Amino acid sequence: MSTDASAVASHRAGLVAIVGRPNVGKSTLLNALIGERLSITSRRPQTTRHRILGVLSRSGYQIGFVDTPGFQTRHGGAMPKLMNRSVTQAITGVEAALFVSESGELSPADLKVLDILPKTLPVLAVINKIDLMTSKDELLPVIARFSSVREFAAIVPVSAEKRLGLDALEQAIAALLPESEPLFEEDTLTDRSERFLATERVREKVFRLTGDEVPFGTTVVIETWEDTPRGKRIAAAIVVSRESHKPIIIGHKGERIKRIGQEARLDLAKLFDCPVHLELWVKVREGWAESEASLRSLGFD
């Protein structure tokens, strides 16, 4: 992309990683900042499994937000290792990082996330979920605690869900970016394919509509994809790791998988701005999350 020197001098651009332990609202923050529900969310741990880029383009700057999985400090196994590797790779080559934590005290898991961030990397502390605080006075000791563990470029209290403090955060991020022409075309939203976005929306519905045990052992694979003049025809398999999980996904007389499909189809029709025909079924693939080779065969980064 070419531009003249004066345009470059007046424009800033760069990549910014969003990091933090699981369930602090990183994906909700990404969606709120870019104004689109790009990254899936749920109350389940490990909802985000992949690095996801979301691009915010303004007249004077462009920010490429790199959403990352929650950094795993308690769980072993192939998937947590792959997810943690995604986090450490994401902070390589970025201009800054957003360290997202909840509005309470910094936990040992929070401090472990901070330890992986290079001291030379500008880091903004984002204190999320301030809407849950009963008084603004509660923020003062939290900010003091943050200030004691690292020199942050800024400490910004926000509520991603309620969209509080996002303008201040956006301006603080833009101030850290180098002068540069845009890194992406103005209408770019993400670097992820439509197929990836479709699998994520289906997986989100599985997470939200099933019990606590099933989601971690579940992934979604596109079997067929057809773009037609009347819209998209998508067939996908919900892959589970145990035979006992299959009836949980299907539900009584197929009611749960029907609801998963209905809600996912509505989301995808809105996302792709066209009619979507979605067909789902369940496959059992024991141990699919237990080796990196198996994970990569199913599309994991």
Coordinates of N, CA, C and O in Angstrom, one line a residue, residues 72-142:
Q72 N -2.6 -20.7 30.3 CA -2.9 -21.8 31.2 C -1.8 -22.0 32.2 O -0.6 -22.2 31.9
T73 N -2.1 -22.0 33.5 CA -1.1 -22.2 34.6 C -1.4 -23.4 35.4 O -0.6 -23.9 36.2
R74 N -2.6 -24.1 35.2 CA -3.0 -25.2 36.0 C -3.1 -26.5 35.3 O -3.0 -27.6 35.9
H75 N -3.3 -26.4 34.0 CA -3.6 -27.6 33.2 C -2.5 -28.0 32.3 O -1.9 -27.2 31.6
G76 N -2.2 -29.3 32.3 CA -1.2 -29.9 31.4 C -1.9 -30.4 30.2 O -3.1 -30.2 30.0
G77 N -1.1 -31.1 29.3 CA -1.7 -31.7 28.1 C -1.4 -30.9 26.9 O -0.9 -29.8 26.9
A78 N -1.7 -31.6 25.7 CA -1.3 -31.0 24.5 C -2.1 -29.7 24.2 O -1.5 -28.7 23.7
M79 N -3.4 -29.6 24.4 CA -4.1 -28.4 24.1 C -3.7 -27.2 24.9 O -3.4 -26.1 24.3
P80 N -3.6 -27.3 26.2 CA -3.1 -26.1 27.0 C -1.7 -25.7 26.5 O -1.4 -24.5 26.5
K81 N -0.8 -26.7 26.2 CA 0.5 -26.3 25.8 C 0.5 -25.5 24.4 O 1.2 -24.6 24.2
L82 N -0.4 -26.0 23.5 CA -0.5 -25.3 22.2 C -1.1 -23.9 22.4 O -0.7 -23.0 21.8
M83 N -2.1 -23.8 23.3 CA -2.7 -22.5 23.6 C -1.7 -21.6 24.2 O -1.6 -20.4 23.8
N84 N -0.8 -22.0 25.1 CA 0.2 -21.2 25.7 C 1.2 -20.8 24.7 O 1.7 -19.6 24.7
R85 N 1.5 -21.7 23.8 CA 2.5 -21.3 22.7 C 1.9 -20.2 21.8 O 2.6 -19.3 21.4
S86 N 0.6 -20.3 21.6 CA -0.1 -19.3 20.8 C 0.1 -17.9 21.5 O 0.3 -16.9 20.8
V87 N 0.0 -17.9 22.8 CA 0.1 -16.6 23.6 C 1.5 -16.1 23.4 O 1.7 -14.9 23.1
T88 N 2.5 -16.9 23.6 CA 3.9 -16.4 23.6 C 4.3 -16.0 22.2 O 5.1 -15.1 22.0
Q89 N 3.8 -16.7 21.2 CA 4.1 -16.3 19.8 C 3.4 -15.0 19.4 O 3.9 -14.2 18.7
A90 N 2.2 -14.7 20.0 CA 1.4 -13.5 19.7 C 2.1 -12.3 20.2 O 2.0 -11.2 19.6
I91 N 2.9 -12.4 21.3 CA 3.5 -11.2 21.8 C 4.9 -10.9 21.1 O 5.6 -9.9 21.5
T92 N 5.2 -11.7 20.1 CA 6.4 -11.5 19.4 C 6.1 -10.6 18.1 O 5.2 -11.0 17.4
G93 N 6.7 -9.5 18.0 CA 6.4 -8.6 16.9 C 5.3 -7.6 17.1 O 4.9 -7.0 16.1
V94 N 4.7 -7.5 18.3 CA 3.7 -6.5 18.5 C 4.3 -5.3 19.0 O 5.4 -5.3 19.6
E95 N 3.6 -4.2 18.9 CA 4.1 -2.9 19.4 C 3.8 -2.7 20.9 O 4.5 -2.0 21.6
A96 N 2.7 -3.4 21.4 CA 2.3 -3.3 22.8 C 1.4 -4.4 23.1 O 1.0 -5.2 22.3
A97 N 1.1 -4.5 24.4 CA 0.2 -5.6 24.9 C -0.8 -5.0 25.9 O -0.5 -4.1 26.6
L98 N -2.0 -5.5 25.8 CA -3.0 -5.2 26.8 C -3.0 -6.3 27.8 O -3.3 -7.5 27.4
F99 N -2.7 -6.1 29.1 CA -2.8 -7.1 30.1 C -4.1 -6.9 30.8 O -4.3 -5.9 31.5
V100 N -5.0 -7.9 30.6 CA -6.4 -7.8 31.1 C -6.5 -8.6 32.3 O -6.2 -9.7 32.4
S101 N -7.1 -7.9 33.4 CA -7.4 -8.5 34.6 C -8.7 -8.1 35.1 O -9.3 -7.1 34.6
E102 N -9.3 -8.9 36.0 CA -10.6 -8.5 36.6 C -10.4 -7.4 37.6 O -9.3 -7.0 38.0
S103 N -11.5 -6.8 38.1 CA -11.4 -5.6 38.9 C -11.0 -5.9 40.4 O -10.8 -5.0 41.1
G104 N -10.7 -7.2 40.7 CA -10.3 -7.5 42.0 C -8.8 -7.5 42.1 O -8.1 -6.9 41.3
E105 N -8.2 -8.1 43.1 CA -6.8 -8.2 43.4 C -6.1 -9.0 42.3 O -6.7 -9.9 41.6
L106 N -4.8 -8.7 42.0 CA -4.0 -9.5 41.1 C -3.8 -10.9 41.7 O -3.3 -11.0 42.9
S107 N -4.1 -11.9 41.0 CA -3.9 -13.3 41.5 C -2.5 -13.8 41.1 O -1.8 -13.2 40.2
P108 N -2.1 -14.9 41.7 CA -0.8 -15.6 41.2 C -0.9 -15.9 39.7 O 0.2 -15.8 39.1
A109 N -2.0 -16.3 39.2 CA -2.1 -16.6 37.8 C -1.9 -15.3 36.9 O -1.3 -15.4 35.9
D110 N -2.4 -14.2 37.4 CA -2.2 -12.9 36.7 C -0.7 -12.6 36.7 O -0.2 -12.2 35.6
L111 N 0.0 -12.8 37.8 CA 1.4 -12.5 37.9 C 2.2 -13.4 36.9 O 3.2 -12.9 36.4
K112 N 1.8 -14.6 36.8 CA 2.5 -15.5 35.8 C 2.3 -15.0 34.4 O 3.3 -15.2 33.6
V113 N 1.2 -14.5 34.1 CA 1.0 -13.9 32.7 C 1.9 -12.7 32.5 O 2.6 -12.6 31.5
L114 N 2.0 -11.9 33.5 CA 2.9 -10.7 33.5 C 4.4 -11.1 33.3 O 5.1 -10.5 32.6
D115 N 4.7 -12.3 33.9 CA 6.1 -12.7 33.8 C 6.5 -13.1 32.3 O 7.7 -13.0 32.0
I116 N 5.6 -13.4 31.5 CA 5.9 -13.8 30.1 C 6.1 -12.6 29.2 O 6.5 -12.7 28.1
L117 N 5.6 -11.4 29.7 CA 5.7 -10.2 28.9 C 7.1 -9.6 29.0 O 7.5 -9.3 30.1
P118 N 7.8 -9.4 27.9 CA 9.1 -8.8 28.0 C 9.1 -7.4 28.7 O 8.2 -6.7 28.5
K119 N 10.1 -7.2 29.4 CA 10.2 -5.9 30.1 C 10.3 -4.7 29.2 O 10.0 -3.6 29.5
T120 N 10.8 -5.0 28.0 CA 11.0 -3.9 27.0 C 9.7 -3.6 26.2 O 9.6 -2.7 25.5
L121 N 8.7 -4.5 26.4 CA 7.4 -4.3 25.7 C 6.5 -3.4 26.4 O 6.2 -3.6 27.6
P122 N 6.0 -2.3 25.8 CA 5.0 -1.4 26.5 C 3.7 -2.2 26.8 O 3.2 -2.9 25.9
V123 N 3.3 -2.2 28.0 CA 2.1 -2.9 28.4 C 1.1 -2.0 29.1 O 1.5 -1.2 30.0
L124 N -0.1 -2.0 28.6 CA -1.2 -1.3 29.3 C -2.0 -2.2 30.2 O -2.4 -3.3 29.7
A125 N -2.2 -1.9 31.4 CA -3.0 -2.7 32.3 C -4.4 -2.3 32.1 O -4.8 -1.1 32.3
V126 N -5.3 -3.3 31.8 CA -6.7 -3.0 31.6 C -7.4 -3.7 32.8 O -7.5 -5.0 32.9
I127 N -8.0 -2.9 33.7 CA -8.7 -3.5 34.8 C -10.2 -3.6 34.3 O -10.9 -2.6 34.3
N128 N -10.6 -4.8 34.0 CA -11.9 -5.0 33.4 C -13.0 -5.3 34.5 O -12.7 -5.6 35.7
K129 N -14.2 -5.2 34.1 CA -15.4 -5.5 34.9 C -15.6 -4.5 36.1 O -16.0 -4.9 37.2
I130 N -15.2 -3.3 35.9 CA -15.4 -2.3 36.9 C -16.9 -2.0 37.2 O -17.2 -1.4 38.3
D131 N -17.8 -2.4 36.4 CA -19.2 -2.3 36.6 C -19.6 -3.1 37.8 O -20.7 -2.9 38.4
L132 N -18.8 -4.1 38.2 CA -19.1 -5.0 39.3 C -18.7 -4.3 40.6 O -19.1 -4.9 41.7
M133 N -18.0 -3.3 40.6 CA -17.6 -2.6 41.8 C -18.7 -1.8 42.4 O -19.5 -1.2 41.6
T134 N -18.8 -1.8 43.7 CA -19.9 -1.0 44.3 C -19.6 0.5 44.5 O -20.5 1.3 44.7
S135 N -18.3 0.8 44.5 CA -17.8 2.2 44.7 C -16.5 2.4 43.9 O -15.7 1.5 43.8
K136 N -16.4 3.6 43.4 CA -15.2 4.0 42.7 C -14.0 3.9 43.6 O -12.8 3.8 43.2
D137 N -14.2 4.1 44.9 CA -13.1 4.0 45.9 C -12.4 2.7 45.9 O -11.3 2.6 46.3
E138 N -13.1 1.6 45.4 CA -12.5 0.3 45.4 C -11.4 0.2 44.4 O -10.5 -0.6 44.4
L139 N -11.4 1.2 43.4 CA -10.4 1.1 42.3 C -9.0 1.6 42.8 O -8.0 1.1 42.3
L140 N -9.0 2.5 43.8 CA -7.7 3.0 44.2 C -6.7 2.0 44.7 O -5.5 2.0 44.2
P141 N -7.0 1.1 45.6 CA -6.1 0.1 46.0 C -5.7 -0.9 44.9 O -4.6 -1.4 44.9
V142 N -6.6 -1.1 44.0 CA -6.3 -2.0 42.9 C -5.3 -1.4 42.0 O -4.3 -2.0 41.5

